[in-house]
Short mmCIF file of C-alpha atoms in Angstrom, two decimals:
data_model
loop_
_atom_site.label_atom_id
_atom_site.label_comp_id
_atom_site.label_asym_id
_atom_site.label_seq_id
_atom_site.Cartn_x
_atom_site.Cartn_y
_atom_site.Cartn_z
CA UNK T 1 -87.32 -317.47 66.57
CA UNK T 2 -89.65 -318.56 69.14
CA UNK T 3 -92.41 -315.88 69.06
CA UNK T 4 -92.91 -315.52 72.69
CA UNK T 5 -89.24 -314.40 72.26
CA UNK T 6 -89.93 -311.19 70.69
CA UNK T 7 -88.95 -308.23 72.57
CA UNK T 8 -91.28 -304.91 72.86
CA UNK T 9 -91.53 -302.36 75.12
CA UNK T 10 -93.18 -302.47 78.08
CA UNK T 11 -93.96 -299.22 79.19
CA UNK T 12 -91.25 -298.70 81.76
CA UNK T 13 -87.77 -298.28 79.79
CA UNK T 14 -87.42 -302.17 79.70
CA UNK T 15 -87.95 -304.86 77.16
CA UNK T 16 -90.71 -307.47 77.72
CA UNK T 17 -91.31 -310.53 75.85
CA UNK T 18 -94.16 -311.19 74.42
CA UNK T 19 -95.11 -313.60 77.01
CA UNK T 20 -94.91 -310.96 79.38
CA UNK T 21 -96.75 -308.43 77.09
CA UNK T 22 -99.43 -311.10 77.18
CA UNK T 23 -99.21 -311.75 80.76
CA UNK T 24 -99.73 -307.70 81.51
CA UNK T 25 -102.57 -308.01 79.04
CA UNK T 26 -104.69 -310.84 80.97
CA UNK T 27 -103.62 -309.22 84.20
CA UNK T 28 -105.16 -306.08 83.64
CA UNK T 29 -108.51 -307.79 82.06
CA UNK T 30 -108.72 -309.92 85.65
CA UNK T 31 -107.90 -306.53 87.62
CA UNK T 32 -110.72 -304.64 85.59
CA UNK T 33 -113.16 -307.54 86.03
CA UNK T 34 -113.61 -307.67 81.92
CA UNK T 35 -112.62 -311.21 82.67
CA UNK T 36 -115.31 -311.75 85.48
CA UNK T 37 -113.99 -313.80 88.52
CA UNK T 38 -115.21 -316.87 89.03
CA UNK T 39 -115.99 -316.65 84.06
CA UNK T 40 -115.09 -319.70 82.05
CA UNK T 41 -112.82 -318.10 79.32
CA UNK T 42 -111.16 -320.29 76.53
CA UNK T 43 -107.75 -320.18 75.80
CA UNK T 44 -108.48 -319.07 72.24
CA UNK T 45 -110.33 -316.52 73.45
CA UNK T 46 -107.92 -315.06 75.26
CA UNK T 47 -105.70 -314.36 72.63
CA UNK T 48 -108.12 -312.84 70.40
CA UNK T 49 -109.32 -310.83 73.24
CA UNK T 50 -105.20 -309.16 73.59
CA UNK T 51 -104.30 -309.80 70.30
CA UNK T 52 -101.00 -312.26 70.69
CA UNK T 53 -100.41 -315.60 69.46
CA UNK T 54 -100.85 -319.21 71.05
CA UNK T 55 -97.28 -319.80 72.46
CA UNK T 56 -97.38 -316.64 74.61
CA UNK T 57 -100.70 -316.89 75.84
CA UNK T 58 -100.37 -320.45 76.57
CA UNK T 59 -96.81 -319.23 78.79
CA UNK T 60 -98.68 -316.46 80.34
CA UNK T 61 -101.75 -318.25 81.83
CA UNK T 62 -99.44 -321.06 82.93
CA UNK T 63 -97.85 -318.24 84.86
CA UNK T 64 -100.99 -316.78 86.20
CA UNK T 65 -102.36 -320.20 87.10
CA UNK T 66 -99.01 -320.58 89.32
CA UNK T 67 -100.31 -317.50 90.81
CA UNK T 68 -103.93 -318.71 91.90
CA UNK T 69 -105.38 -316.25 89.05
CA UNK T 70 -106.25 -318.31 87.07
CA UNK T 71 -107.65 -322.17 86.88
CA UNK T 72 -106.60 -324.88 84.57
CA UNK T 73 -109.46 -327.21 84.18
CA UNK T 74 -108.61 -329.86 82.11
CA UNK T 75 -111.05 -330.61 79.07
CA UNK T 76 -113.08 -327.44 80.23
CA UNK T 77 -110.67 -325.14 79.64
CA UNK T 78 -109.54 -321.68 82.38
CA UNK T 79 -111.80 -320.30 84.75
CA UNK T 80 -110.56 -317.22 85.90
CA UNK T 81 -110.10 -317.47 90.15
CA UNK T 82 -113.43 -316.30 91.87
CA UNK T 83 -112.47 -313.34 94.74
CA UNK T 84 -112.18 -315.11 97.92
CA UNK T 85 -112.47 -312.21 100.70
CA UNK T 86 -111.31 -313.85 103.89
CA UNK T 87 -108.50 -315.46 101.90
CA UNK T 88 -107.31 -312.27 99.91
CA UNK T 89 -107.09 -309.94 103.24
CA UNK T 90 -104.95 -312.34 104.76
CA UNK T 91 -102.59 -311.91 101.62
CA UNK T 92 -102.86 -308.56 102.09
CA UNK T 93 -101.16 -309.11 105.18
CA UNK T 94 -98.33 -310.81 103.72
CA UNK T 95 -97.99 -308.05 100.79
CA UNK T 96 -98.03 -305.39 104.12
CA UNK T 97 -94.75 -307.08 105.68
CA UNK T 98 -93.42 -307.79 101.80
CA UNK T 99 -93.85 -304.48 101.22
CA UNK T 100 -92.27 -303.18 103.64
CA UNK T 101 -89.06 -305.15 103.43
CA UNK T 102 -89.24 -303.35 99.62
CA UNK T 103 -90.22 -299.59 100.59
CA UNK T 104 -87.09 -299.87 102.90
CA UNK T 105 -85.12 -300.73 100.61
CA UNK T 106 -86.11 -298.73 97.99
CA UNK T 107 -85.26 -295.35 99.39
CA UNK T 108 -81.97 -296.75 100.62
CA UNK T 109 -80.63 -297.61 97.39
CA UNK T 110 -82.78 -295.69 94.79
CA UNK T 111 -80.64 -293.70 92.29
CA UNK T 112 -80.28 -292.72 88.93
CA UNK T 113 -83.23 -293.90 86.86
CA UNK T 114 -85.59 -295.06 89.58
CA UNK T 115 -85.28 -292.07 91.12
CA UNK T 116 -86.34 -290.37 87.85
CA UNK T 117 -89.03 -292.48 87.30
CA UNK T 118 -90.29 -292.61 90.87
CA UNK T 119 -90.39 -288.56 90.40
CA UNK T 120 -92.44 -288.82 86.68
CA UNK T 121 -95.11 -290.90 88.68
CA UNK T 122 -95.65 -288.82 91.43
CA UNK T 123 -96.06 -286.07 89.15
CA UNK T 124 -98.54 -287.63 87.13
CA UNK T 125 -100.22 -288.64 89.91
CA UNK T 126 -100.20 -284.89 91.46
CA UNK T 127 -101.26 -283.05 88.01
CA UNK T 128 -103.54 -285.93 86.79
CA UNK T 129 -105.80 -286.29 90.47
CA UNK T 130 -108.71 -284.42 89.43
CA UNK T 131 -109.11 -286.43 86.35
CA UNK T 132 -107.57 -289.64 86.41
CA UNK T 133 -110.09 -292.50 86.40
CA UNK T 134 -108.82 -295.99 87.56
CA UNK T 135 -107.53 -297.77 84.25
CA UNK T 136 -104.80 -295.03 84.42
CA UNK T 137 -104.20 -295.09 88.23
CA UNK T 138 -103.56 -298.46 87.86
CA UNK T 139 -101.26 -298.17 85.41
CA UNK T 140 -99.42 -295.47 87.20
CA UNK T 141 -99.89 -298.15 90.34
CA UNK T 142 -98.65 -301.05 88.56
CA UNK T 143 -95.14 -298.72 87.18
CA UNK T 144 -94.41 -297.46 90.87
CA UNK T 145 -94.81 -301.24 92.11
CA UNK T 146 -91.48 -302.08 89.33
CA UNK T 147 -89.99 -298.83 89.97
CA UNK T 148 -89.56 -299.71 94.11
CA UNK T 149 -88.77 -303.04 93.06
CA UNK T 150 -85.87 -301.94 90.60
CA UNK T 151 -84.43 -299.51 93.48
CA UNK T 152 -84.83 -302.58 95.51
CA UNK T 153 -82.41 -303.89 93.89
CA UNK T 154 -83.52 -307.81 94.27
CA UNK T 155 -85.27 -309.43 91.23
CA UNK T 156 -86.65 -312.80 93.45
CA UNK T 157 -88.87 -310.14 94.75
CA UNK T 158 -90.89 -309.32 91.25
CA UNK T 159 -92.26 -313.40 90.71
CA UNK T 160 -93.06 -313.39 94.60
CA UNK T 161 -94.98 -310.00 95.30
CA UNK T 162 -96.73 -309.18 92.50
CA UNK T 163 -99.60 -311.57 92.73
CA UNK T 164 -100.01 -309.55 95.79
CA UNK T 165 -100.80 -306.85 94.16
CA UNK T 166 -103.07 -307.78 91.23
CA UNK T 167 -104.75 -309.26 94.06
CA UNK T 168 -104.90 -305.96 95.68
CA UNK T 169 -106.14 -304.01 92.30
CA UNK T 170 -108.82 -306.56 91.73
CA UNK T 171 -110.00 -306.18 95.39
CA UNK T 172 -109.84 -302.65 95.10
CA UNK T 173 -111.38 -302.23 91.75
CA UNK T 174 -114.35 -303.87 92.75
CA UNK T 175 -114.50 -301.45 96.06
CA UNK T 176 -114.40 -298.66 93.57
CA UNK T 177 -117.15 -299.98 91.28
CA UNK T 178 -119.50 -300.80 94.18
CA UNK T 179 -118.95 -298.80 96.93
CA UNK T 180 -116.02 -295.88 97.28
CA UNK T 181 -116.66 -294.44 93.81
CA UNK T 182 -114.19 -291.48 92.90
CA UNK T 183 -113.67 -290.28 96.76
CA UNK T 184 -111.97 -293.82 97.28
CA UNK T 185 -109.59 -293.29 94.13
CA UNK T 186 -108.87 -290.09 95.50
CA UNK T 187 -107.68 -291.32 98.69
CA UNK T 188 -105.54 -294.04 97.02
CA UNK T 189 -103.83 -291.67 94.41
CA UNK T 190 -102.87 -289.51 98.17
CA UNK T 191 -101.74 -292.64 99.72
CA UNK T 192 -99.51 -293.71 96.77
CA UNK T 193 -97.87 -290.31 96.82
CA UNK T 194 -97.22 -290.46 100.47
CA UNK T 195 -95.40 -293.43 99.63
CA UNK T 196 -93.34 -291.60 97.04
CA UNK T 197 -92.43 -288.52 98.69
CA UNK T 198 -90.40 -289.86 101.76
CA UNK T 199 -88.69 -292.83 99.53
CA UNK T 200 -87.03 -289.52 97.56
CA UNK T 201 -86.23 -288.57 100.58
CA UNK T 202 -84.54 -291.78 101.80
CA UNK T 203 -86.43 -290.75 104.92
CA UNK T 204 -87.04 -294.99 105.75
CA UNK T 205 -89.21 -294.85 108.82
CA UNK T 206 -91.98 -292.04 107.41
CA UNK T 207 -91.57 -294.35 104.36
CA UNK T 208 -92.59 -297.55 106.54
CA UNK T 209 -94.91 -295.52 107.99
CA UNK T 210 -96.62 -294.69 104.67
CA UNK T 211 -96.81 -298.15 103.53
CA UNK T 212 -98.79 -299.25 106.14
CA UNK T 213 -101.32 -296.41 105.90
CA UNK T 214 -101.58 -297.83 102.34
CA UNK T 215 -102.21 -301.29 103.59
CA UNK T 216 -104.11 -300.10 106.01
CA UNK T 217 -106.71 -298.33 103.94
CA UNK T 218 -106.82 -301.50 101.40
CA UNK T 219 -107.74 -303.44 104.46
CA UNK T 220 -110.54 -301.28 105.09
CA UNK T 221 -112.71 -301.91 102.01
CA UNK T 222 -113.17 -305.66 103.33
CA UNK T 223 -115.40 -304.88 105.59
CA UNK T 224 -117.44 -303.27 103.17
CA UNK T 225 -117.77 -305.55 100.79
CA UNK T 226 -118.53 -308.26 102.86
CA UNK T 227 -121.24 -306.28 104.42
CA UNK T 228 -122.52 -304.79 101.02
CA UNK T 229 -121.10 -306.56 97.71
CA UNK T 230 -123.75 -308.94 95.90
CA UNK T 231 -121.81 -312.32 96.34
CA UNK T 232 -122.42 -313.24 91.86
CA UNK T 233 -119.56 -309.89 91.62
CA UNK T 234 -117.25 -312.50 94.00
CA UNK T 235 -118.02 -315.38 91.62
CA UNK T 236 -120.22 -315.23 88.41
CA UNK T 237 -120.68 -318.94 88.85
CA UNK T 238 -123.09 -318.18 92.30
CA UNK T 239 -125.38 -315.98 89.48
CA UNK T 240 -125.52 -318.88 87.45
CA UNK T 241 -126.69 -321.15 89.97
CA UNK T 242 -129.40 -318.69 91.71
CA UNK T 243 -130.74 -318.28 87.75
CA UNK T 244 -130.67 -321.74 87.29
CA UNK T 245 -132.96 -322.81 90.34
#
């Protein structure tokens, strides 16, 4: 059996392969900037670093490459995608009218065991607030992202918007690092749950309504970190050069 075959759980009732165990596993190292943007990382590396085998790895960056994550340079091996501001606010502009098309419907059609799950995240998210540092929101984050896309109900949508989102985490990951600290993560946790409550509901518009609040405050840390960020956090590569002259 082809090992990127094997099945495991991923975390949210379903089985992954591991290709998309590995996939998760690189996503959330570019999300938490352990794999710096704009870093040279070797594909060996990479599967030391998450602990799975050549074929899946090799399957997963391909993925991720598709994706603009990630760079194949031939004979130099990956280079993980610097952050391009201007470029990543306009996709955050096509994730706000993506999204939408998926929060509505969502709490059309959610039943059953998205509805269960929806309800297990926001409660995590309500009892958690006070603690919960980012790794966790984000895994809470990245759950409630494939719960409203199960209660969808359209699987084209998980290959197209999800980019759009680790885009979004990386983006506001670095905000939180740099600039927002644990008021910001506050404020997202209250935005997700906004979200939440009126797709229960099936209330649509205060659900549309929410979502865009959500984009809205994701499109507000741009401004700051053009204004404050240093630029080597945007690409590592623009360190090397100012150390090299």
């Amino acid at each position: 059996m082809d090992a990127a075959q094997v099945i495991e759980s991923d975390g949210s009732g379903r089985q992954a392969s591991l290709a998309e165990i590995a996939y998760d596993r690189i996503e959330d190292l570019i999300v938490h900037r352990i794999l710096k943007p704009g870093a040279d990382v070797r594909m060996q590396e990479l599967q030391v670093q998450i602990g799975i085998g050549r074929t899946p790895v090799h399957q997963a960056v391909r993925r991720l490459a598709a994706e603009t994550l990630i760079q194949i340079r031939p004979r130099d091996g990956l280079r993980i995608s610097p952050i391009d501001l201007t470029r990543d606010r306009r996709l955050l502009q096509l994730r706000r009218d993506m999204d939408r098309f998926v929060v509505r419907l969502a709490a059309m059609n959610a039943s059953g065991n998205t509805r269960n799950q929806m309800l297990h995240i926001a409660h995590q998210l309500r009892s958690r607030r006070a603690e919960m540092e980012l790794e966790e929101f984000n895994t809470y984050d990245r759950l409630l992202d494939r719960t409203l896309m199960d209660a969808a109900e359209e699987p084209f949508l998980d290959r197209t918007l999800r980019p759009l989102h680790t885009v979004s985490r990386r983006i506001g990951g670095l905000h939180f690092a740099e600039i927002g600290g644990p008021e910001a993560l506050l404020t997202t946790i209250d935005r997700h749950l906004d979200l939440v409550e009126p797709v229960l509901r099936r209330d649509v518009d205060a659900a549309l309504a929410a979502s865009d609040r959500l984009i809205d405050f994701a499109d507000s840390m741009f401004d700051e970190l053009e204004a404050k960020v240093d630029p080597a956090l945007l690409d590592v590569q623009l360190g090397t050069f100012g150390k090299s002259r």
